[in-house]
Short mmCIF file of C-alpha atoms and ligand atoms in Angstrom, two decimals:
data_model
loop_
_atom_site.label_atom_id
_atom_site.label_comp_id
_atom_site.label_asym_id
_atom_site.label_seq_id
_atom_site.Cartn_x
_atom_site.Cartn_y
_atom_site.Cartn_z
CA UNK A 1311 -62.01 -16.68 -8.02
CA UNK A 1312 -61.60 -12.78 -8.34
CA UNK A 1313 -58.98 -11.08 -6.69
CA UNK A 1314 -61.13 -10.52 -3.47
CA UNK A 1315 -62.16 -14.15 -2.93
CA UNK A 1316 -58.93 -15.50 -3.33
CA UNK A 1317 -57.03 -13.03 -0.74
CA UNK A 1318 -60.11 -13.19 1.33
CA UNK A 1319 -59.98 -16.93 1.06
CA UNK A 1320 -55.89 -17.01 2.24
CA UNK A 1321 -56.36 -14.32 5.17
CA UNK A 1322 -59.49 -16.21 6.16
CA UNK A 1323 -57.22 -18.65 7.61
CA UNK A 1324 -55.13 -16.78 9.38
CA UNK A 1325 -58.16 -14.99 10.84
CA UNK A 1326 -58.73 -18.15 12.68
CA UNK A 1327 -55.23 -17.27 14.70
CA UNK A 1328 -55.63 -13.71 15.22
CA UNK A 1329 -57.37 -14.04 19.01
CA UNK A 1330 -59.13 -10.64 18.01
CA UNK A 1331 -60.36 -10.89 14.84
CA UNK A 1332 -61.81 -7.27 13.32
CA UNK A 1333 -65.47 -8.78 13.05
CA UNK A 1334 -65.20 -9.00 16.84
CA UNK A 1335 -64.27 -5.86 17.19
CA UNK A 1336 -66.25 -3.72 14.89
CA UNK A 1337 -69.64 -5.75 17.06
CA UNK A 1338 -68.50 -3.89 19.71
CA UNK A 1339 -68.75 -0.35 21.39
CA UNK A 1340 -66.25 3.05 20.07
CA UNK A 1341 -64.54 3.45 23.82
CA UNK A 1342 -60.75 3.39 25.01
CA UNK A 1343 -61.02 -0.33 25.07
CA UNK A 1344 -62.16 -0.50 21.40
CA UNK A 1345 -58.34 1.14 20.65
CA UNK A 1346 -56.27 -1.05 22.49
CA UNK A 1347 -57.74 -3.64 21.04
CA UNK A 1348 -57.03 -1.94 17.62
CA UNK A 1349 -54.35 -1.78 18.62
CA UNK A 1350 -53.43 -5.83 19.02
CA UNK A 1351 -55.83 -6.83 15.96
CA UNK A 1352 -53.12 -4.60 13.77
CA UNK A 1353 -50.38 -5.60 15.27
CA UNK A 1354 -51.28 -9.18 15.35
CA UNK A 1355 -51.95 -8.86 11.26
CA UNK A 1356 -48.17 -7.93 11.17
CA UNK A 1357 -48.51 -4.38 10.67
CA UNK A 1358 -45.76 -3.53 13.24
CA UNK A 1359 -46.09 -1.58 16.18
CA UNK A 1360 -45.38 1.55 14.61
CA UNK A 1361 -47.83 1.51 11.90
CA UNK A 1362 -50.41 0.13 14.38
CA UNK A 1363 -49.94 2.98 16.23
CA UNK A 1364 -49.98 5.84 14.00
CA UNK A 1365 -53.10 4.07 12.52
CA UNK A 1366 -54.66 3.87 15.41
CA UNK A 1367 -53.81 7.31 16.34
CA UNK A 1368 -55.07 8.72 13.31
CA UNK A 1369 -58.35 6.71 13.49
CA UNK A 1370 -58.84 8.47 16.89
CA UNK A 1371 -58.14 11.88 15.87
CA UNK A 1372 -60.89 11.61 12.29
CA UNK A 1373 -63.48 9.25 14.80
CA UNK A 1374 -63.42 12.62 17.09
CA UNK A 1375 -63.08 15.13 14.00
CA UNK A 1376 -65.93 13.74 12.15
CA UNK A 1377 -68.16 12.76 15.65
CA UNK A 1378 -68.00 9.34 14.51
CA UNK A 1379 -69.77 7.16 16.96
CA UNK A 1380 -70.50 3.68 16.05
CA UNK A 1381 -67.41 0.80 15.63
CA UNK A 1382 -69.19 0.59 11.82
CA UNK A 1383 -68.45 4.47 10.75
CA UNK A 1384 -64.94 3.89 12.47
CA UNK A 1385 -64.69 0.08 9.78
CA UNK A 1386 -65.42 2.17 7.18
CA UNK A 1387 -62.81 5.45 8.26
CA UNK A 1388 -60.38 2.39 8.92
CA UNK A 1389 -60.66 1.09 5.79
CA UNK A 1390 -59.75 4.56 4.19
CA UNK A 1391 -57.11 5.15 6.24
CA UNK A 1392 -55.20 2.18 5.60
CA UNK A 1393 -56.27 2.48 1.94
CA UNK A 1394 -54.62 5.90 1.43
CA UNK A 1395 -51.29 4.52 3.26
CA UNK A 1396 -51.41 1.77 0.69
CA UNK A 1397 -51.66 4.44 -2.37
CA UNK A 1398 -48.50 4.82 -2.60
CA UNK A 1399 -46.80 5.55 -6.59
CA UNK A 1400 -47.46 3.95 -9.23
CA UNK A 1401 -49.16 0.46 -9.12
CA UNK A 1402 -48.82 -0.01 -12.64
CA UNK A 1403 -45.50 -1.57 -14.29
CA UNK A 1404 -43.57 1.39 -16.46
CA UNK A 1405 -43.31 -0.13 -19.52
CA UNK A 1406 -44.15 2.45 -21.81
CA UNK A 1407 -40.25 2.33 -23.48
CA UNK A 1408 -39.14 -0.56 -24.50
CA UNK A 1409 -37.15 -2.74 -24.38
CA UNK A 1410 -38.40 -2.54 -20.60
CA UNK A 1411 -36.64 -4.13 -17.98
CA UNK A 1412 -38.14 -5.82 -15.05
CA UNK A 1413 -35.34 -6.94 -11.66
CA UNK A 1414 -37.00 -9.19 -9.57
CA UNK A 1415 -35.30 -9.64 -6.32
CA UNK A 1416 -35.24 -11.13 -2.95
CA UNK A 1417 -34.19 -13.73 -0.50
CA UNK A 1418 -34.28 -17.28 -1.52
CA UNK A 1419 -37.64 -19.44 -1.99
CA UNK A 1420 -39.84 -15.74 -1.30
CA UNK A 1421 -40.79 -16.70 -5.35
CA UNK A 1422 -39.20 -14.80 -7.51
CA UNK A 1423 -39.20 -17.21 -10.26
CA UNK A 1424 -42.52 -18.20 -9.92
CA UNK A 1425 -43.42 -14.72 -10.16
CA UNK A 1426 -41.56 -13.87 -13.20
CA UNK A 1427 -43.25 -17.42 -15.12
CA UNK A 1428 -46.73 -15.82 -14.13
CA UNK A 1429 -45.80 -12.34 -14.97
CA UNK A 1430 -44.68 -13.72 -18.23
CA UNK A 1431 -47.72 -15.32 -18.95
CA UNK A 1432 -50.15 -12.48 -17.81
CA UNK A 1433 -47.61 -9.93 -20.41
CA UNK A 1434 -47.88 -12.23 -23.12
CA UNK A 1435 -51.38 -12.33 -23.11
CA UNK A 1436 -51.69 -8.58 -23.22
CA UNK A 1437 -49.66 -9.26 -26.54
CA UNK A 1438 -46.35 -8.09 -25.67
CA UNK A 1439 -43.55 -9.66 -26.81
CA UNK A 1440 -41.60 -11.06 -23.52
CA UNK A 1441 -37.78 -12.25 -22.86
CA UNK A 1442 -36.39 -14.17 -19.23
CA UNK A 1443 -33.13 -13.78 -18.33
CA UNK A 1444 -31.81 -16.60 -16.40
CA UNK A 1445 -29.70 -14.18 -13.94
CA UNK A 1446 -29.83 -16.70 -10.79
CA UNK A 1447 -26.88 -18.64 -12.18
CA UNK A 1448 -25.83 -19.74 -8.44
CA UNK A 1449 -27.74 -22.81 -8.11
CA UNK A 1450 -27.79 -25.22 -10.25
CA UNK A 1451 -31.56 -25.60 -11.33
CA UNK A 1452 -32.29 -22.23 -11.04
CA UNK A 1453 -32.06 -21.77 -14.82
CA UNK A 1454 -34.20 -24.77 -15.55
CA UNK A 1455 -36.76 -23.76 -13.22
CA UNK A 1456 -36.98 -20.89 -15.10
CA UNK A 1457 -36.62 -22.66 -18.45
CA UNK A 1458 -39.76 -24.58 -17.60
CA UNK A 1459 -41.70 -21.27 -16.55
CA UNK A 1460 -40.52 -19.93 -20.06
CA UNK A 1461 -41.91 -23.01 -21.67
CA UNK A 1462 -45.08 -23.03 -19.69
CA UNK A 1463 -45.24 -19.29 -20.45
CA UNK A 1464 -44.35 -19.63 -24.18
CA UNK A 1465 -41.59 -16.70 -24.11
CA UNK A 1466 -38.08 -17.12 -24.76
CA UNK A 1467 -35.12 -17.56 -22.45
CA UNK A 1468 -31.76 -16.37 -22.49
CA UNK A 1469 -29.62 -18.64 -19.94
CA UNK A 1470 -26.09 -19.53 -19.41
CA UNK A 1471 -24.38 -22.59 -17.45
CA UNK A 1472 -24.22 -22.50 -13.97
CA UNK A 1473 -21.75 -20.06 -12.52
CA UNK A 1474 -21.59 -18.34 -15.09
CA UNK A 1475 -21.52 -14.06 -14.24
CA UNK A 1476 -25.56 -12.32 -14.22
CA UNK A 1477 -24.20 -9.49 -15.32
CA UNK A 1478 -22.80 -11.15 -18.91
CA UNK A 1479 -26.14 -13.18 -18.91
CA UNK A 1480 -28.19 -10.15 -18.81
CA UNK A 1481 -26.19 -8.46 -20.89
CA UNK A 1482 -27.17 -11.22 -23.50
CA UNK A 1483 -30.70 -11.28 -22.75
CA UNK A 1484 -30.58 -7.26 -23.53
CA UNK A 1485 -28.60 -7.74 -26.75
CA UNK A 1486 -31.20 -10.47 -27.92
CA UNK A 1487 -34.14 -8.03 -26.32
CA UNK A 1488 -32.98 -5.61 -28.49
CA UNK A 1489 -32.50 -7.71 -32.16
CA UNK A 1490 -36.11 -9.33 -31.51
CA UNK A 1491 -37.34 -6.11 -30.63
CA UNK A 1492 -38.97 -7.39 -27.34
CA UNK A 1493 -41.12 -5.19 -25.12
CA UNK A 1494 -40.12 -6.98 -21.43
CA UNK A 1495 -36.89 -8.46 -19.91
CA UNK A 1496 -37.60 -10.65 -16.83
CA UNK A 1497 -34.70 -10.90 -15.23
CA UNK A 1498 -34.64 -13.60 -12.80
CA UNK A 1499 -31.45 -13.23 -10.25
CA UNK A 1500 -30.25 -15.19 -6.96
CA UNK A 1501 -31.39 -15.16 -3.89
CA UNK A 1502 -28.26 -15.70 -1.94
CA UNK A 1503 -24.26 -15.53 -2.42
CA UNK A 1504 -21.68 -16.37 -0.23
CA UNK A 1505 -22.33 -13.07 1.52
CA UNK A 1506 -24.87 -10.38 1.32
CA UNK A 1507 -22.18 -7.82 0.10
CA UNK A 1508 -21.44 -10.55 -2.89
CA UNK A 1509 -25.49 -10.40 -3.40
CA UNK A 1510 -25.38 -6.93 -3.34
CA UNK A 1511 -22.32 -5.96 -5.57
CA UNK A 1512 -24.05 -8.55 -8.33
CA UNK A 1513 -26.92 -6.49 -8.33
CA UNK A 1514 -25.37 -3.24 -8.62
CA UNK A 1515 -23.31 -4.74 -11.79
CA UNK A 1516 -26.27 -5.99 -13.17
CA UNK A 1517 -27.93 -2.80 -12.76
CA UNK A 1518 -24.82 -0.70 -14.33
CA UNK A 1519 -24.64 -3.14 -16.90
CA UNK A 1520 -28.88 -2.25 -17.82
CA UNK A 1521 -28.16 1.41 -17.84
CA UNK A 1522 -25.31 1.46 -20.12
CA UNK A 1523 -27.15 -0.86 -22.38
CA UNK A 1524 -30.63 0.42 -22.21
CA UNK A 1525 -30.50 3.88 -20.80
CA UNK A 1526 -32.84 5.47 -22.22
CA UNK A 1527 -35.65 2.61 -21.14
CA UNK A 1528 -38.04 1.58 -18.75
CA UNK A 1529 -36.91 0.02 -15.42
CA UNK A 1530 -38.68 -1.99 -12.52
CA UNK A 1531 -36.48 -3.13 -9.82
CA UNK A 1532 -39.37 -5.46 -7.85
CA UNK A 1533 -38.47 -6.74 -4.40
CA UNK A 1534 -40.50 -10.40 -3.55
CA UNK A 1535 -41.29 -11.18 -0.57
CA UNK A 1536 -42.96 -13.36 1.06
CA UNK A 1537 -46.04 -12.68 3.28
CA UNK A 1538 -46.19 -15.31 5.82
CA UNK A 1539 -42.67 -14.16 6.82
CA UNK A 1540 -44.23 -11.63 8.38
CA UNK A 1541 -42.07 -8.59 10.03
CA UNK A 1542 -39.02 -10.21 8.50
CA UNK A 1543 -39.71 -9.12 5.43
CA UNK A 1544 -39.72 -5.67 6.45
CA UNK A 1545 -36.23 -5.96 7.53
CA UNK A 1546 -35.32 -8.02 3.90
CA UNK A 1547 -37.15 -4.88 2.49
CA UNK A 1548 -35.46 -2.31 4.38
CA UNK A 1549 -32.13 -3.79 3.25
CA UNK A 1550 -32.88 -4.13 -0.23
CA UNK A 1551 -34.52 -0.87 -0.54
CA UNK A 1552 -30.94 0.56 0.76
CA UNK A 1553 -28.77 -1.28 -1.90
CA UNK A 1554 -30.58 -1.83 -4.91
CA UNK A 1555 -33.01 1.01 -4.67
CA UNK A 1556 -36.90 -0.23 -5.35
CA UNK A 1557 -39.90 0.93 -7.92
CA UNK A 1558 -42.18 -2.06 -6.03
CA UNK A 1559 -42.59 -4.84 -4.01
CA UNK A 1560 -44.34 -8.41 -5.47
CA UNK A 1561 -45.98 -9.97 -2.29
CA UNK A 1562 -46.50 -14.01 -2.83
CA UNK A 1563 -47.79 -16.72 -0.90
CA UNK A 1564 -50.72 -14.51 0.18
CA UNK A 1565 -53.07 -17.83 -0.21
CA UNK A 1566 -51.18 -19.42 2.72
CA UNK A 1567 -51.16 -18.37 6.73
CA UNK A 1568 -50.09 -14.65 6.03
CA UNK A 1569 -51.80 -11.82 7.78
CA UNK A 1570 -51.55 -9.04 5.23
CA UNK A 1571 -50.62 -6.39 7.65
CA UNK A 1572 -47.19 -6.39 6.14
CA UNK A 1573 -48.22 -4.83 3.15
CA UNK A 1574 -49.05 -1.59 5.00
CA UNK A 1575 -45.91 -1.76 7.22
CA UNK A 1576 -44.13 -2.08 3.84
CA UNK A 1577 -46.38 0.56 1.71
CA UNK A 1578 -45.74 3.06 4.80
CA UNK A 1579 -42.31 2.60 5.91
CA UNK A 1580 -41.08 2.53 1.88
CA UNK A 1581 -42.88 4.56 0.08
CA UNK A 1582 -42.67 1.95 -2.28
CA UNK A 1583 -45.98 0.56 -4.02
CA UNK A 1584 -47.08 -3.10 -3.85
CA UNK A 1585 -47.58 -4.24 -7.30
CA UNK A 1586 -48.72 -7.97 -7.71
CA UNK A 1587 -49.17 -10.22 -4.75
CA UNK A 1588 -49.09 -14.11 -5.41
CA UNK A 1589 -51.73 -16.14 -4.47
CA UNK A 1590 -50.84 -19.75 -5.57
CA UNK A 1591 -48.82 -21.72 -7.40
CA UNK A 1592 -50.21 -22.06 -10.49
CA UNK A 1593 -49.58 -19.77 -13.65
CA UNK A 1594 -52.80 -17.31 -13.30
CA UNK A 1595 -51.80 -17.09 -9.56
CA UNK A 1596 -50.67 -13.38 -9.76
CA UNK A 1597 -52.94 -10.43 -9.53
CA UNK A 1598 -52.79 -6.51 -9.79
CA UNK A 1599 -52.98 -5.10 -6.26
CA UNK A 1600 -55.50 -3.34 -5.46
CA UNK A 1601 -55.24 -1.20 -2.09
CA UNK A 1602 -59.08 -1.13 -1.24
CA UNK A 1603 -60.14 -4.42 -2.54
CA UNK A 1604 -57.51 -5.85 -0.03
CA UNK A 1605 -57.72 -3.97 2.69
CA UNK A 1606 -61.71 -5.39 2.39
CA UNK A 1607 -60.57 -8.37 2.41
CA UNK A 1608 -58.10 -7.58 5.48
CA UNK A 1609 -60.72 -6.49 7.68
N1 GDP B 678 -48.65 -20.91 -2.20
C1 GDP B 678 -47.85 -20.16 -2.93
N2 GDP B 678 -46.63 -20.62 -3.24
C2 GDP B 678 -45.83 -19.85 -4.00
C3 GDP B 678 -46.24 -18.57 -4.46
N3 GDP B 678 -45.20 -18.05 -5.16
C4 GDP B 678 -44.22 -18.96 -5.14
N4 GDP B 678 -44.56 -20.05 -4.45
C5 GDP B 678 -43.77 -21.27 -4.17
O1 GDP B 678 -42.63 -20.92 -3.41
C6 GDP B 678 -41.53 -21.78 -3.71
C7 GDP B 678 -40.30 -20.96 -4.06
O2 GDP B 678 -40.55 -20.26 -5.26
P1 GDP B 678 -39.39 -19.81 -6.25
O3 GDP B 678 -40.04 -19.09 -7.37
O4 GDP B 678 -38.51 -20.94 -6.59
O5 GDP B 678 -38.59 -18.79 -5.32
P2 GDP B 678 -37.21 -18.03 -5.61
O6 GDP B 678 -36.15 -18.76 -4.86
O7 GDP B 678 -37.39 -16.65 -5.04
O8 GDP B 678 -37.01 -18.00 -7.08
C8 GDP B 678 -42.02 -22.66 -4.85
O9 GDP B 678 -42.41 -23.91 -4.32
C9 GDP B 678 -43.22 -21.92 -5.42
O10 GDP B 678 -44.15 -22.77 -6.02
C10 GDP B 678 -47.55 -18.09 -4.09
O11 GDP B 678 -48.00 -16.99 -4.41
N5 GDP B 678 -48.30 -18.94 -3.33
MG1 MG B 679 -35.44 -18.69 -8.20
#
């Protein structure tokens, strides 16, 4: 499956929840009532009521500016619109100086080692030459999760025992990066500490301890999140975005009950591209985003 069949095939199902689904309301007539119920079908798809709104608003205002009449012209002016607030930055990973280093964070269980084992596959088979960094030293089979995604990836892993400091593990992986002349560090990193502020001051170590070592190097710092956790993961965004500062967002488990609507709430309120969404389990499972195949597949 392509990259529209699969999300098509994951937000298919959640169609079946979403009382108004878009089909229904593109059948029917351009009138007040065709809005509100705009409205609801965006807000349902976990846009968030404020980027419902100013879609909806700005729908009205090109439907009237370009005499569009029929609910098919306004699918079509929708589609743009929400395209053009999801073309946002760069989509593509910087990677053009290497060593590059990619930070994946996020919450617990959104995927971020999944995501880094299917990244690492994907880079590898574009030929470059790939390290992990077993930074999530908090749990116990964190590292071995990752060990096995290294394996299954066939790239190398630099890991530590557990508790051991992410900062002095990534500072391995870069020293390694660096004598093997690798193109990408992974960095895998936990999920949760004893506190956020723990969680956060890691990160910001981590990320001093990448621009002293690397400074002259390209940098990702990718937020996961997951997309069936709907409007939550606006709020996980909104925090991480504030502490660790963001280049792009991963968005996984789109093959399950999400409703894709966050992706615009996130594109829109961040400023901060979407650059791979998940959509399964399995090590080809991650794909490029692209903002107009999915929002064809969204509505
Ligand atoms: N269905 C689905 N499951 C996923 C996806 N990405 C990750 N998962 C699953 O989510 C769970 C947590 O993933 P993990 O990588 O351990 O999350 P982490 O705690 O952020 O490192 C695992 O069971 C993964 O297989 C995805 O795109 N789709
Ligand atoms: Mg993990």
């Amino acid at each position: 499956m392509g990259f529209f069949e699969k999300i098509k095939a994951g937000l298919a199902r959640t169609k079946e929840n979403i009382g108004h689904s878009f089909d229904q309301l593109f059948a029917g007539e351009l009138n007040d009532d065709f809005y509100d119920e705009l409205e609801e079908t965006l807000i349902l798809s976990d846009m968030g009521v404020d980027t419902a709104l100013e879609v909806s608003e700005t729908l009205r205002r090109r439907a009237k500016e370009e005499k569009i009449k029929s609910a098919q012209e306004a699918r079509r002016a929708l589609r743009e619109i929400l395209t053009d607030l999801l073309t946002v930055g760069d989509g593509d990973l910087a990677l053009d100086k290497p060593p590059a280093v990619c930070l994946f964070i996020g919450v617990n269980g959104v995927g971020k080692t999944t995501t880094i084992g299917k990244l690492a596959a994907r880079l590898k088979g574009d030929g470059r030459r790939v390290l992990m960094a077993a930074g999530d030293t908090f749990r116990a089979a964190a590292a071995d999760q990752l060990e096995i995604w290294s394996q299954r990836a066939g790239v190398e892993i630099v890991r530590q025992n557990e508790g051991a400091d992410p900062a002095a593990v990534v500072f391995d992986a870069l020293t390694a990066a660096k004598a093997r002349s690798a193109d990408v560090v992974l960095v895998d990193t936990a999920g949760r500490l004893h506190n956020k502020q723990n969680l956060m001051n890691e990160l910001n170590k981590i990320s001093r301890v990448i621009d002293r070592e690397l400074p002259g190097a390209s940098r990702e710092t990718l937020l996961v999140l997951d997309a069936t956790t709907g409007q939550n993961g606006l709020i996980q965004a909104r925090q991480f975005q504030e502490s660790a500062g963001l280049t792009g967002v991963v968005l996984t488990k789109l093959d399950g009950t999400a409703k894709g609507g966050i992706v615009v709430a996130i594109a829109r309120e961040l400023g901060v591209p979407v650059k791979f969404i998940g959509v399964g389990e399995s090590v080809d499972d991650l794909m490029p985003f692209e903002p107009e195949k999915f929002v064809e597949a969204l509505i």
